[in-house]
Short mmCIF file of N, CA and C in Angstrom, two decimals:
data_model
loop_
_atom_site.label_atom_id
_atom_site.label_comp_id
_atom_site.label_asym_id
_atom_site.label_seq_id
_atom_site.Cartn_x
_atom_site.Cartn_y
_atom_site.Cartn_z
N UNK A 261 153.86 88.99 66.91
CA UNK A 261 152.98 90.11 67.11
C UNK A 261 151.75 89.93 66.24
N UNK A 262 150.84 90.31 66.65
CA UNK A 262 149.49 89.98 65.98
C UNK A 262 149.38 90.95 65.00
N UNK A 263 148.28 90.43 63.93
CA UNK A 263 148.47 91.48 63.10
C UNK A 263 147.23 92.85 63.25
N UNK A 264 147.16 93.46 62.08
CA UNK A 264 146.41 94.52 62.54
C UNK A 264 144.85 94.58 62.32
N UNK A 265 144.63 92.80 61.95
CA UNK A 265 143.29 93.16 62.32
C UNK A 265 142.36 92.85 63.12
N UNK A 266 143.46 92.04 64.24
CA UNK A 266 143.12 91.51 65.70
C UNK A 266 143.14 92.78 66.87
N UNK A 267 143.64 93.64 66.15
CA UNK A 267 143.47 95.20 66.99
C UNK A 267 142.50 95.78 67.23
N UNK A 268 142.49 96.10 67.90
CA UNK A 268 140.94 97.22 68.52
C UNK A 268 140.47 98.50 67.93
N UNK A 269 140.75 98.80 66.99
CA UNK A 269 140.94 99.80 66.22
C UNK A 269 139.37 100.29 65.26
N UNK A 270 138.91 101.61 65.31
CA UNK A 270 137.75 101.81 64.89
C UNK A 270 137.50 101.26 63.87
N UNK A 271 138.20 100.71 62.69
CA UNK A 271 137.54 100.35 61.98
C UNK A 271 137.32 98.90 61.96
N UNK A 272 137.93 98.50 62.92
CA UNK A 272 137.78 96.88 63.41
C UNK A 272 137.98 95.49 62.35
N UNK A 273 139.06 95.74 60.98
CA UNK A 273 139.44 95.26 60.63
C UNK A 273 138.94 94.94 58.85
N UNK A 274 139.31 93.82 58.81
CA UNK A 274 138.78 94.00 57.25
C UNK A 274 136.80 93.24 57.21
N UNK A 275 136.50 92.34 58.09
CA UNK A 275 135.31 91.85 58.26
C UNK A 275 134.11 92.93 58.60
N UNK A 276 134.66 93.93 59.49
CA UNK A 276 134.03 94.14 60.36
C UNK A 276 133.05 95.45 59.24
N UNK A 277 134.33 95.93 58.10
CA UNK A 277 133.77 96.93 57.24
C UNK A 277 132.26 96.36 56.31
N UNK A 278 132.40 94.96 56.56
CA UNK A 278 131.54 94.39 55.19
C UNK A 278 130.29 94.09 56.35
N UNK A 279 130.42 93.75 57.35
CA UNK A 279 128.84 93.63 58.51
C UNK A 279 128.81 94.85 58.41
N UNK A 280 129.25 96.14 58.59
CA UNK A 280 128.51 97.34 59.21
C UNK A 280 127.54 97.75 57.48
N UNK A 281 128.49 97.29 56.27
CA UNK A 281 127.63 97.24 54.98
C UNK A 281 126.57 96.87 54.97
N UNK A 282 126.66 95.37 55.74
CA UNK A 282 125.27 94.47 54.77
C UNK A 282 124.28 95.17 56.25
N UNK A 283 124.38 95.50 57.25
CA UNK A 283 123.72 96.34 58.11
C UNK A 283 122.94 97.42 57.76
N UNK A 284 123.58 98.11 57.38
CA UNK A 284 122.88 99.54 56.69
C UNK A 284 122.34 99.18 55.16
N UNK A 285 122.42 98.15 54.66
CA UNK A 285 121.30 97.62 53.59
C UNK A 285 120.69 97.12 53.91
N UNK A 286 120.63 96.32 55.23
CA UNK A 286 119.56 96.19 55.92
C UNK A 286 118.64 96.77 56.21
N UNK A 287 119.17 98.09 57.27
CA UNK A 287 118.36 98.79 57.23
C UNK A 287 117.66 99.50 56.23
N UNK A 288 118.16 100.16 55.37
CA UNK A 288 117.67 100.75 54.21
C UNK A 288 116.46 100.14 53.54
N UNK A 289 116.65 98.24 53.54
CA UNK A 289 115.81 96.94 53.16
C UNK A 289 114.30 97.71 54.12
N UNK A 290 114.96 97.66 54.86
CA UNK A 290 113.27 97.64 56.15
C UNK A 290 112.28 98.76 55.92
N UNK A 291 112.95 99.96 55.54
CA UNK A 291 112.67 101.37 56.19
C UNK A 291 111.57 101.56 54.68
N UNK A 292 112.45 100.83 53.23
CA UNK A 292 111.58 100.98 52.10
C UNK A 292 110.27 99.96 52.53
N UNK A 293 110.53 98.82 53.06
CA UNK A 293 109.58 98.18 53.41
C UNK A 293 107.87 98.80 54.38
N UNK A 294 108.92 99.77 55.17
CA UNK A 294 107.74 100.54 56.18
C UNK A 294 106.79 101.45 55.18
N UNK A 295 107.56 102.01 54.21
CA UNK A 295 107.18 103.28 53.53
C UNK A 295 105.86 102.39 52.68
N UNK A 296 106.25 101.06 52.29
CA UNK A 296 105.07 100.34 51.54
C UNK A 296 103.77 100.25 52.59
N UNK A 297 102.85 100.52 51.62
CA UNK A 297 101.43 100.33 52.46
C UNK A 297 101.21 98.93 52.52
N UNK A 298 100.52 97.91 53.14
CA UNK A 298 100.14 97.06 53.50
C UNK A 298 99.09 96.88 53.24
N UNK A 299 98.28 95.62 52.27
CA UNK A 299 96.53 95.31 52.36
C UNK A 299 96.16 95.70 53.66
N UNK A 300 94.81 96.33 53.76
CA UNK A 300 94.37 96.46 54.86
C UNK A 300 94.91 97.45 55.70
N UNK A 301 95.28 98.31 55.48
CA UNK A 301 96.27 99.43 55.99
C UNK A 301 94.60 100.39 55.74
N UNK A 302 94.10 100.68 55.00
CA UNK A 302 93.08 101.63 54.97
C UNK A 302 91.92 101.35 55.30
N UNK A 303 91.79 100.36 55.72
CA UNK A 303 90.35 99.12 56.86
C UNK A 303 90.65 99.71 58.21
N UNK A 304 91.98 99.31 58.67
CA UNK A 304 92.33 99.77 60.02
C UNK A 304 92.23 101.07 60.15
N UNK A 305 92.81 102.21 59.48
CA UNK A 305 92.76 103.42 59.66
C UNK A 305 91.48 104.28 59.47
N UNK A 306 90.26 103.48 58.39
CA UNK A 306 89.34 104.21 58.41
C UNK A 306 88.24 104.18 59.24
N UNK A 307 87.32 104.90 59.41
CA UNK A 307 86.05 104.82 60.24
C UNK A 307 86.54 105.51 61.97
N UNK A 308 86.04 104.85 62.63
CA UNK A 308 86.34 105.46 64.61
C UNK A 308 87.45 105.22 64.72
N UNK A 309 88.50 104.10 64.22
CA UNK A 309 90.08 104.66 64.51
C UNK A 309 90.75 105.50 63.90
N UNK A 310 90.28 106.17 62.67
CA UNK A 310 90.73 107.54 62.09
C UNK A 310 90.44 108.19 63.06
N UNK A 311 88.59 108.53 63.08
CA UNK A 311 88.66 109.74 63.77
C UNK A 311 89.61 109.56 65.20
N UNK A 312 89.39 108.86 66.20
CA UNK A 312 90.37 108.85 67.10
C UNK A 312 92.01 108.82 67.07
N UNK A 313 92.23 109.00 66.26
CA UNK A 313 94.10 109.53 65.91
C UNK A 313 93.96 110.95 65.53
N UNK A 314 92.60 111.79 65.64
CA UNK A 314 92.32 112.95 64.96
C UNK A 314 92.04 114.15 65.64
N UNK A 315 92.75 115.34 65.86
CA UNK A 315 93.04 116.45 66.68
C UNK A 315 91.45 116.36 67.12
N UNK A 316 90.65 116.63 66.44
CA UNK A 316 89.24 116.79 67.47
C UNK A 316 89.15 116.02 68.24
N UNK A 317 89.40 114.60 68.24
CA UNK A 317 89.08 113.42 69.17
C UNK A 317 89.30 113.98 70.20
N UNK A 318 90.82 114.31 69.91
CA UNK A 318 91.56 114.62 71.57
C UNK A 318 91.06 115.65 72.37
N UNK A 319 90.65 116.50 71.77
CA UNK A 319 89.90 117.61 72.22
C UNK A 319 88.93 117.15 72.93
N UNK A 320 87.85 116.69 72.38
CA UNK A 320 86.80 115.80 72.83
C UNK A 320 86.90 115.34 74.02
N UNK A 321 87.63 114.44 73.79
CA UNK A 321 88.49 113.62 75.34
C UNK A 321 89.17 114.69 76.44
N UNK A 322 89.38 115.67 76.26
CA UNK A 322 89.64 116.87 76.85
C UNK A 322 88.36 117.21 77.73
N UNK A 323 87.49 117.61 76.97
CA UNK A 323 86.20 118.06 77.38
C UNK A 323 85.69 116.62 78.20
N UNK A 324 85.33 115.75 77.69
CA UNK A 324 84.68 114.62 78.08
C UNK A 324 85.57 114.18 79.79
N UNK A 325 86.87 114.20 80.12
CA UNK A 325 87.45 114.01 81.38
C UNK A 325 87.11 115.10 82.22
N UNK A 326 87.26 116.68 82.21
CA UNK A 326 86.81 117.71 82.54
C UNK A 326 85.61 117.62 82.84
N UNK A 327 84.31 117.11 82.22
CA UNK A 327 83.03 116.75 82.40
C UNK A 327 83.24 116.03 83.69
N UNK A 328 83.81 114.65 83.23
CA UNK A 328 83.92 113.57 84.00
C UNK A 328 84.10 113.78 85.49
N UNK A 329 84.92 114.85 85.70
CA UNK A 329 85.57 115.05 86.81
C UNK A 329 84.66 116.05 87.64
N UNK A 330 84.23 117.00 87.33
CA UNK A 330 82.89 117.64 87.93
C UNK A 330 82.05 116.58 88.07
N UNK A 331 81.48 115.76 87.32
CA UNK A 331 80.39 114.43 87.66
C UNK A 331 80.65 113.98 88.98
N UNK A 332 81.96 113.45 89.24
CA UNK A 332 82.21 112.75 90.06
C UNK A 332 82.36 113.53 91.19
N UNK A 333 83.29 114.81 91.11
CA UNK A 333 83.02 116.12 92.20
C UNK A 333 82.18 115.92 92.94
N UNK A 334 80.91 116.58 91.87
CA UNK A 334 79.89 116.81 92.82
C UNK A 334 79.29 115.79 93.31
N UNK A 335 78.82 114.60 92.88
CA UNK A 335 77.97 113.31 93.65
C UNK A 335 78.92 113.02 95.03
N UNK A 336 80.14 113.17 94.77
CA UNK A 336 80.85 112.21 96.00
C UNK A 336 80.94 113.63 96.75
N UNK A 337 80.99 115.08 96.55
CA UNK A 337 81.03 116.12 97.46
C UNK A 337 79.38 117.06 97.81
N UNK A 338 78.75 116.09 97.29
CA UNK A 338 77.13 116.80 97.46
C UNK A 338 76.64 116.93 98.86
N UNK A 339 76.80 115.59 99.43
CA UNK A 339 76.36 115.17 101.03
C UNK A 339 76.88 116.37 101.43
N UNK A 340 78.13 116.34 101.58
CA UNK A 340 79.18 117.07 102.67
C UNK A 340 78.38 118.74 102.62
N UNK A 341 78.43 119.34 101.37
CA UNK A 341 78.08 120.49 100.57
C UNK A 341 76.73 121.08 101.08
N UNK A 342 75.69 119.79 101.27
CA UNK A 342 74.69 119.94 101.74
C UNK A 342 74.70 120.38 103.26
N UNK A 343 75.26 119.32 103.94
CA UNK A 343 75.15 119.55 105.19
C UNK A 343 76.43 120.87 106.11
N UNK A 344 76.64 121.38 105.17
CA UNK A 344 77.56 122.51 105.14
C UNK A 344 76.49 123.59 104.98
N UNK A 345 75.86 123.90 104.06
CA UNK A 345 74.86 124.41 103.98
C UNK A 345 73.74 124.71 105.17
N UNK A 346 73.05 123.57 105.33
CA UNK A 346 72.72 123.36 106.58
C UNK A 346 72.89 124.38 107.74
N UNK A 347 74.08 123.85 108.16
CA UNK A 347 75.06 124.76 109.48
C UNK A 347 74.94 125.88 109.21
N UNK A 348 75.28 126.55 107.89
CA UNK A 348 75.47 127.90 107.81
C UNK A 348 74.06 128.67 108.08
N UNK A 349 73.35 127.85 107.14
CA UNK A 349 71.69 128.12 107.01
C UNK A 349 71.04 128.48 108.77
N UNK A 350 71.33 127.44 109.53
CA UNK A 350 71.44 127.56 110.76
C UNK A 350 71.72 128.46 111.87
N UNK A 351 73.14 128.58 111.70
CA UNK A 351 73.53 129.92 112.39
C UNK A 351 73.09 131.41 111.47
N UNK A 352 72.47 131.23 110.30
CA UNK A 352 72.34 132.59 110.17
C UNK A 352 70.67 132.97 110.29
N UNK A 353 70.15 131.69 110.47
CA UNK A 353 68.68 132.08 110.17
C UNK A 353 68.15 131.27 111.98
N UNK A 354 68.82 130.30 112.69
CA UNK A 354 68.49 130.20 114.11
C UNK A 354 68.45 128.80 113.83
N UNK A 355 67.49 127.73 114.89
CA UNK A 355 67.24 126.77 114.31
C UNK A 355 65.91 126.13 113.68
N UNK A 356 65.54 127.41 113.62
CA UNK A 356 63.98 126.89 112.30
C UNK A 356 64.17 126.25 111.21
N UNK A 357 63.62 125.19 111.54
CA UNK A 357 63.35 123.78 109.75
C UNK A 357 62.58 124.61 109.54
N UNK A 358 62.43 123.64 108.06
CA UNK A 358 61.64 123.81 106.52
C UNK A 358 61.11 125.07 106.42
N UNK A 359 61.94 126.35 106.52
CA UNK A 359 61.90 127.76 106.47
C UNK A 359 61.63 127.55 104.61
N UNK A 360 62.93 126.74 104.26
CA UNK A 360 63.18 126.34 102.77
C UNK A 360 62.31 125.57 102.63
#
């Protein structure tokens, strides 16, 4: 019969306790590592990529697509708009040009 640490058993034997160890000092290794700043960590972050990680930006970009999207509205729906106009202008006033 095999013994008990060829078993399937949660704690998966006597090896298995010392990897899940050096694992989580692993991790622990990395996470102090993240928390360290890096040369050049305040080059990258300062100037237009600050401000753009920065609640106004987004705002901005809020406004600026909203803009965007009326821009484009109206040029690509102007023709149509116009000659809608037109017709109406038409049936309510007969067919006399350059009244306007």
């Amino acid at each position: 019969m095999p013994s008990g640490a060829n078993k399937k058993t949660p704690g998966g034997g006597g090896k298995g306790k010392k990897q899940q160890d050096s694992k989580k000092q692993a991790l622990a290794n990395n996470q102090k590592d993240d928390k360290v700043k890096q040369p050049g960590d305040e080059d990258i972050n300062s100037g237009f990529g600050e401000y753009m990680r920065s609640s106004q930006a987004a705002e901005m970009m809020k406004l600026f697509v909203i803009a965007n999207t009326l821009v484009v509205f109206l040029t690509m729906a102007w023709p149509q708009m116009k000659h809608s106009f037109e017709i109406i202008q038409s049936l309510i006033y007969g067919d006399e040009d350059g009244e306007f």
